[in-house]
Amino acid sequence: MTPDSQMPSPPFPSTDNAVLRLIVGGAIESVRSGEATVEEAILHAAVHGWYEGHVQGEDECPGCDFRGGLAKDSARG
């Protein structure tokens, strides 16, 4: 996937999200320092990345049941 590729449906944060970059950088550093295994770092980054996507969606549309063009219970993918 290139930086210009369209991301999947929410709750994924945008690829230029500063917090997402910090999350990924922190995961890489935790593996390099031996603080976490690769699996632990991936899990941590995935959970916190998902949450950041949720926060970004709330910021862009407070009170909405959807983000982007998809209704809350519509098929994604």
mmCIF file of N, CA and C in Angstrom:
data_model
loop_
_atom_site.group_PDB
_atom_site.id
_atom_site.type_symbol
_atom_site.label_atom_id
_atom_site.label_comp_id
_atom_site.label_asym_id
_atom_site.label_seq_id
_atom_site.Cartn_x
_atom_site.Cartn_y
_atom_site.Cartn_z
ATOM 1 N N MET A 1 0.848 -1.166 0.000
ATOM 2 C CA MET A 1 0.000 0.000 0.000
ATOM 3 C C MET A 1 0.897 1.234 0.000
ATOM 4 N N THR A 2 0.623 2.155 -0.873
ATOM 5 C CA THR A 2 1.393 3.397 -0.931
ATOM 6 C C THR A 2 0.695 4.460 -0.095
ATOM 7 N N PRO A 3 1.418 5.522 0.278
ATOM 8 C CA PRO A 3 0.792 6.588 1.073
ATOM 9 C C PRO A 3 -0.414 7.229 0.388
ATOM 10 N N ASP A 4 -0.472 7.153 -0.946
ATOM 11 C CA ASP A 4 -1.589 7.751 -1.676
ATOM 12 C C ASP A 4 -2.763 6.798 -1.840
ATOM 13 N N SER A 5 -2.602 5.534 -1.447
ATOM 14 C CA SER A 5 -3.676 4.565 -1.575
ATOM 15 C C SER A 5 -4.816 4.912 -0.632
ATOM 16 N N GLN A 6 -6.018 4.599 -1.060
ATOM 17 C CA GLN A 6 -7.181 4.824 -0.211
ATOM 18 C C GLN A 6 -7.175 3.809 0.913
ATOM 19 N N MET A 7 -7.375 4.287 2.135
ATOM 20 C CA MET A 7 -7.406 3.402 3.292
ATOM 21 C C MET A 7 -8.743 2.692 3.350
ATOM 22 N N PRO A 8 -8.778 1.561 4.063
ATOM 23 C CA PRO A 8 -10.050 0.861 4.243
ATOM 24 C C PRO A 8 -11.042 1.713 5.021
ATOM 25 N N SER A 9 -12.215 1.209 5.204
ATOM 26 C CA SER A 9 -13.261 1.924 5.927
ATOM 27 C C SER A 9 -12.841 2.178 7.369
ATOM 28 N N PRO A 10 -13.483 3.141 8.029
ATOM 29 C CA PRO A 10 -13.179 3.456 9.414
ATOM 30 C C PRO A 10 -13.205 2.198 10.275
ATOM 31 N N PRO A 11 -12.506 2.160 11.359
ATOM 32 C CA PRO A 11 -11.947 3.238 12.158
ATOM 33 C C PRO A 11 -10.458 3.469 11.954
ATOM 34 N N PHE A 12 -9.939 3.328 10.766
ATOM 35 C CA PHE A 12 -8.523 3.513 10.529
ATOM 36 C C PHE A 12 -8.167 4.992 10.450
ATOM 37 N N PRO A 13 -7.107 5.414 11.155
ATOM 38 C CA PRO A 13 -6.693 6.819 11.065
ATOM 39 C C PRO A 13 -6.044 7.083 9.707
ATOM 40 N N SER A 14 -5.973 8.324 9.330
ATOM 41 C CA SER A 14 -5.322 8.668 8.073
ATOM 42 C C SER A 14 -3.832 8.358 8.175
ATOM 43 N N THR A 15 -3.188 8.116 7.039
ATOM 44 C CA THR A 15 -1.782 7.728 7.036
ATOM 45 C C THR A 15 -0.860 8.857 7.480
ATOM 46 N N ASP A 16 -1.333 10.096 7.440
ATOM 47 C CA ASP A 16 -0.494 11.217 7.881
ATOM 48 C C ASP A 16 -0.798 11.646 9.319
ATOM 49 N N ASN A 17 -1.532 10.836 10.053
ATOM 50 C CA ASN A 17 -1.898 11.134 11.428
ATOM 51 C C ASN A 17 -0.649 11.110 12.314
ATOM 52 N N ALA A 18 -0.374 12.231 13.004
ATOM 53 C CA ALA A 18 0.830 12.354 13.828
ATOM 54 C C ALA A 18 0.837 11.365 14.994
ATOM 55 N N VAL A 19 -0.308 11.134 15.605
ATOM 56 C CA VAL A 19 -0.365 10.196 16.731
ATOM 57 C C VAL A 19 -0.094 8.776 16.249
ATOM 58 N N LEU A 20 -0.614 8.425 15.083
ATOM 59 C CA LEU A 20 -0.349 7.094 14.529
ATOM 60 C C LEU A 20 1.142 6.898 14.311
ATOM 61 N N ARG A 21 1.794 7.908 13.811
ATOM 62 C CA ARG A 21 3.250 7.819 13.599
ATOM 63 C C ARG A 21 3.986 7.621 14.929
ATOM 64 N N LEU A 22 3.534 8.280 15.986
ATOM 65 C CA LEU A 22 4.132 8.082 17.313
ATOM 66 C C LEU A 22 3.896 6.658 17.820
ATOM 67 N N ILE A 23 2.699 6.140 17.585
ATOM 68 C CA ILE A 23 2.366 4.777 18.006
ATOM 69 C C ILE A 23 3.274 3.770 17.300
ATOM 70 N N VAL A 24 3.417 3.908 16.000
ATOM 71 C CA VAL A 24 4.252 2.990 15.225
ATOM 72 C C VAL A 24 5.715 3.138 15.637
ATOM 73 N N GLY A 25 6.170 4.366 15.787
ATOM 74 C CA GLY A 25 7.554 4.599 16.218
ATOM 75 C C GLY A 25 7.822 3.996 17.589
ATOM 76 N N GLY A 26 6.846 4.128 18.490
ATOM 77 C CA GLY A 26 6.980 3.542 19.817
ATOM 78 C C GLY A 26 7.047 2.026 19.768
ATOM 79 N N ALA A 27 6.261 1.431 18.881
ATOM 80 C CA ALA A 27 6.285 -0.029 18.728
ATOM 81 C C ALA A 27 7.641 -0.496 18.216
ATOM 82 N N ILE A 28 8.176 0.205 17.241
ATOM 83 C CA ILE A 28 9.491 -0.152 16.698
ATOM 84 C C ILE A 28 10.557 -0.029 17.784
ATOM 85 N N GLU A 29 10.529 1.058 18.528
ATOM 86 C CA GLU A 29 11.513 1.279 19.591
ATOM 87 C C GLU A 29 11.389 0.237 20.696
ATOM 88 N N SER A 30 10.165 -0.173 21.029
ATOM 89 C CA SER A 30 9.996 -1.171 22.088
ATOM 90 C C SER A 30 10.585 -2.519 21.693
ATOM 91 N N VAL A 31 10.529 -2.847 20.402
ATOM 92 C CA VAL A 31 11.143 -4.091 19.932
ATOM 93 C C VAL A 31 12.665 -3.948 19.945
ATOM 94 N N ARG A 32 13.160 -2.833 19.438
ATOM 95 C CA ARG A 32 14.618 -2.616 19.395
ATOM 96 C C ARG A 32 15.241 -2.622 20.783
ATOM 97 N N SER A 33 14.536 -2.095 21.760
ATOM 98 C CA SER A 33 15.079 -2.011 23.117
ATOM 99 C C SER A 33 14.893 -3.302 23.910
ATOM 100 N N GLY A 34 14.125 -4.235 23.359
ATOM 101 C CA GLY A 34 13.870 -5.486 24.053
ATOM 102 C C GLY A 34 12.732 -5.400 25.060
ATOM 103 N N GLU A 35 12.056 -4.255 25.100
ATOM 104 C CA GLU A 35 10.939 -4.062 26.026
ATOM 105 C C GLU A 35 9.738 -4.920 25.646
ATOM 106 N N ALA A 36 9.591 -5.213 24.346
ATOM 107 C CA ALA A 36 8.448 -5.995 23.865
ATOM 108 C C ALA A 36 8.891 -6.923 22.749
ATOM 109 N N THR A 37 8.149 -8.016 22.584
ATOM 110 C CA THR A 37 8.370 -8.890 21.432
ATOM 111 C C THR A 37 7.710 -8.234 20.221
ATOM 112 N N VAL A 38 8.013 -8.750 19.054
ATOM 113 C CA VAL A 38 7.375 -8.231 17.838
ATOM 114 C C VAL A 38 5.860 -8.373 17.944
ATOM 115 N N GLU A 39 5.404 -9.523 18.418
ATOM 116 C CA GLU A 39 3.962 -9.760 18.537
ATOM 117 C C GLU A 39 3.307 -8.759 19.497
ATOM 118 N N GLU A 40 3.951 -8.514 20.633
ATOM 119 C CA GLU A 40 3.409 -7.544 21.595
ATOM 120 C C GLU A 40 3.365 -6.138 21.009
ATOM 121 N N ALA A 41 4.405 -5.760 20.294
ATOM 122 C CA ALA A 41 4.461 -4.425 19.701
ATOM 123 C C ALA A 41 3.389 -4.251 18.623
ATOM 124 N N ILE A 42 3.182 -5.287 17.817
ATOM 125 C CA ILE A 42 2.144 -5.222 16.782
ATOM 126 C C ILE A 42 0.769 -5.097 17.421
ATOM 127 N N LEU A 43 0.511 -5.910 18.425
ATOM 128 C CA LEU A 43 -0.782 -5.852 19.105
ATOM 129 C C LEU A 43 -1.019 -4.475 19.718
ATOM 130 N N HIS A 44 -0.020 -3.941 20.383
ATOM 131 C CA HIS A 44 -0.137 -2.613 20.995
ATOM 132 C C HIS A 44 -0.427 -1.550 19.930
ATOM 133 N N ALA A 45 0.339 -1.577 18.838
ATOM 134 C CA ALA A 45 0.153 -0.588 17.774
ATOM 135 C C ALA A 45 -1.213 -0.733 17.106
ATOM 136 N N ALA A 46 -1.668 -1.967 16.910
ATOM 137 C CA ALA A 46 -2.974 -2.180 16.272
ATOM 138 C C ALA A 46 -4.107 -1.639 17.135
ATOM 139 N N VAL A 47 -4.079 -1.945 18.413
ATOM 140 C CA VAL A 47 -5.141 -1.485 19.314
ATOM 141 C C VAL A 47 -5.149 0.040 19.407
ATOM 142 N N HIS A 48 -3.984 0.623 19.626
ATOM 143 C CA HIS A 48 -3.930 2.070 19.775
ATOM 144 C C HIS A 48 -4.159 2.793 18.444
ATOM 145 N N GLY A 49 -3.754 2.175 17.330
ATOM 146 C CA GLY A 49 -4.039 2.750 16.014
ATOM 147 C C GLY A 49 -5.527 2.766 15.726
ATOM 148 N N TRP A 50 -6.213 1.659 16.064
ATOM 149 C CA TRP A 50 -7.663 1.604 15.890
ATOM 150 C C TRP A 50 -8.324 2.711 16.704
ATOM 151 N N TYR A 51 -7.899 2.850 17.951
ATOM 152 C CA TYR A 51 -8.494 3.868 18.818
ATOM 153 C C TYR A 51 -8.247 5.267 18.261
ATOM 154 N N GLU A 52 -7.064 5.515 17.747
ATOM 155 C CA GLU A 52 -6.768 6.832 17.165
ATOM 156 C C GLU A 52 -7.671 7.095 15.970
ATOM 157 N N GLY A 53 -7.978 6.072 15.183
ATOM 158 C CA GLY A 53 -8.921 6.237 14.072
ATOM 159 C C GLY A 53 -10.300 6.616 14.573
ATOM 160 N N HIS A 54 -10.711 6.010 15.674
ATOM 161 C CA HIS A 54 -12.004 6.352 16.272
ATOM 162 C C HIS A 54 -12.007 7.815 16.722
ATOM 163 N N VAL A 55 -10.946 8.231 17.400
ATOM 164 C CA VAL A 55 -10.836 9.618 17.868
ATOM 165 C C VAL A 55 -10.861 10.579 16.684
ATOM 166 N N GLN A 56 -10.124 10.260 15.637
ATOM 167 C CA GLN A 56 -10.096 11.120 14.453
ATOM 168 C C GLN A 56 -11.492 11.238 13.848
ATOM 169 N N GLY A 57 -12.222 10.140 13.797
ATOM 170 C CA GLY A 57 -13.586 10.170 13.261
ATOM 171 C C GLY A 57 -14.507 11.026 14.106
ATOM 172 N N GLU A 58 -14.393 10.917 15.434
ATOM 173 C CA GLU A 58 -15.202 11.749 16.332
ATOM 174 C C GLU A 58 -14.876 13.227 16.161
ATOM 175 N N ASP A 59 -13.596 13.541 15.978
ATOM 176 C CA ASP A 59 -13.185 14.935 15.790
ATOM 177 C C ASP A 59 -13.735 15.511 14.491
ATOM 178 N N GLU A 60 -13.788 14.700 13.443
ATOM 179 C CA GLU A 60 -14.238 15.163 12.140
ATOM 180 C C GLU A 60 -15.752 15.278 12.054
ATOM 181 N N CYS A 61 -16.460 14.490 12.849
ATOM 182 C CA CYS A 61 -17.916 14.513 12.780
ATOM 183 C C CYS A 61 -18.498 14.184 14.156
ATOM 184 N N PRO A 62 -18.467 15.134 15.090
ATOM 185 C CA PRO A 62 -18.991 14.859 16.434
ATOM 186 C C PRO A 62 -20.464 14.448 16.379
ATOM 187 N N GLY A 63 -20.797 13.383 17.076
ATOM 188 C CA GLY A 63 -22.183 12.931 17.142
ATOM 189 C C GLY A 63 -22.635 12.067 15.985
ATOM 190 N N CYS A 64 -21.785 11.891 14.971
ATOM 191 C CA CYS A 64 -22.175 11.061 13.827
ATOM 192 C C CYS A 64 -22.109 9.585 14.195
ATOM 193 N N ASP A 65 -22.954 8.791 13.545
ATOM 194 C CA ASP A 65 -22.922 7.346 13.706
ATOM 195 C C ASP A 65 -22.063 6.707 12.626
ATOM 196 N N PHE A 66 -21.401 7.495 11.824
ATOM 197 C CA PHE A 66 -20.586 6.990 10.737
ATOM 198 C C PHE A 66 -19.429 7.943 10.515
ATOM 199 N N ARG A 67 -18.442 7.496 9.760
ATOM 200 C CA ARG A 67 -17.349 8.364 9.338
ATOM 201 C C ARG A 67 -17.144 8.126 7.858
ATOM 202 N N GLY A 68 -17.030 9.150 7.111
ATOM 203 C CA GLY A 68 -16.903 9.002 5.672
ATOM 204 C C GLY A 68 -18.271 8.789 5.058
ATOM 205 N N GLY A 69 -18.352 8.006 3.993
ATOM 206 C CA GLY A 69 -19.600 7.809 3.295
ATOM 207 C C GLY A 69 -20.376 6.583 3.708
ATOM 208 N N LEU A 70 -19.919 5.866 4.728
ATOM 209 C CA LEU A 70 -20.581 4.622 5.103
ATOM 210 C C LEU A 70 -21.434 4.802 6.351
ATOM 211 N N ALA A 71 -22.671 4.339 6.277
ATOM 212 C CA ALA A 71 -23.533 4.351 7.462
ATOM 213 C C ALA A 71 -22.984 3.375 8.482
ATOM 214 N N LYS A 72 -23.340 3.553 9.745
ATOM 215 C CA LYS A 72 -22.786 2.769 10.847
ATOM 216 C C LYS A 72 -22.885 1.260 10.637
ATOM 217 N N ASP A 73 -23.994 0.745 10.196
ATOM 218 C CA ASP A 73 -24.167 -0.701 10.067
ATOM 219 C C ASP A 73 -24.053 -1.211 8.640
ATOM 220 N N SER A 74 -23.450 -0.432 7.752
ATOM 221 C CA SER A 74 -23.332 -0.876 6.359
ATOM 222 C C SER A 74 -22.161 -1.827 6.198
ATOM 223 N N ALA A 75 -22.178 -2.576 5.094
ATOM 224 C CA ALA A 75 -21.082 -3.513 4.805
ATOM 225 C C ALA A 75 -19.819 -2.733 4.512
ATOM 226 N N ARG A 76 -18.711 -3.202 5.041
ATOM 227 C CA ARG A 76 -17.428 -2.548 4.813
ATOM 228 C C ARG A 76 -16.546 -3.468 3.984
ATOM 229 N N GLY A 77 -15.645 -2.859 3.227
ATOM 230 C CA GLY A 77 -14.676 -3.673 2.487
ATOM 231 C C GLY A 77 -14.941 -3.645 1.071
#
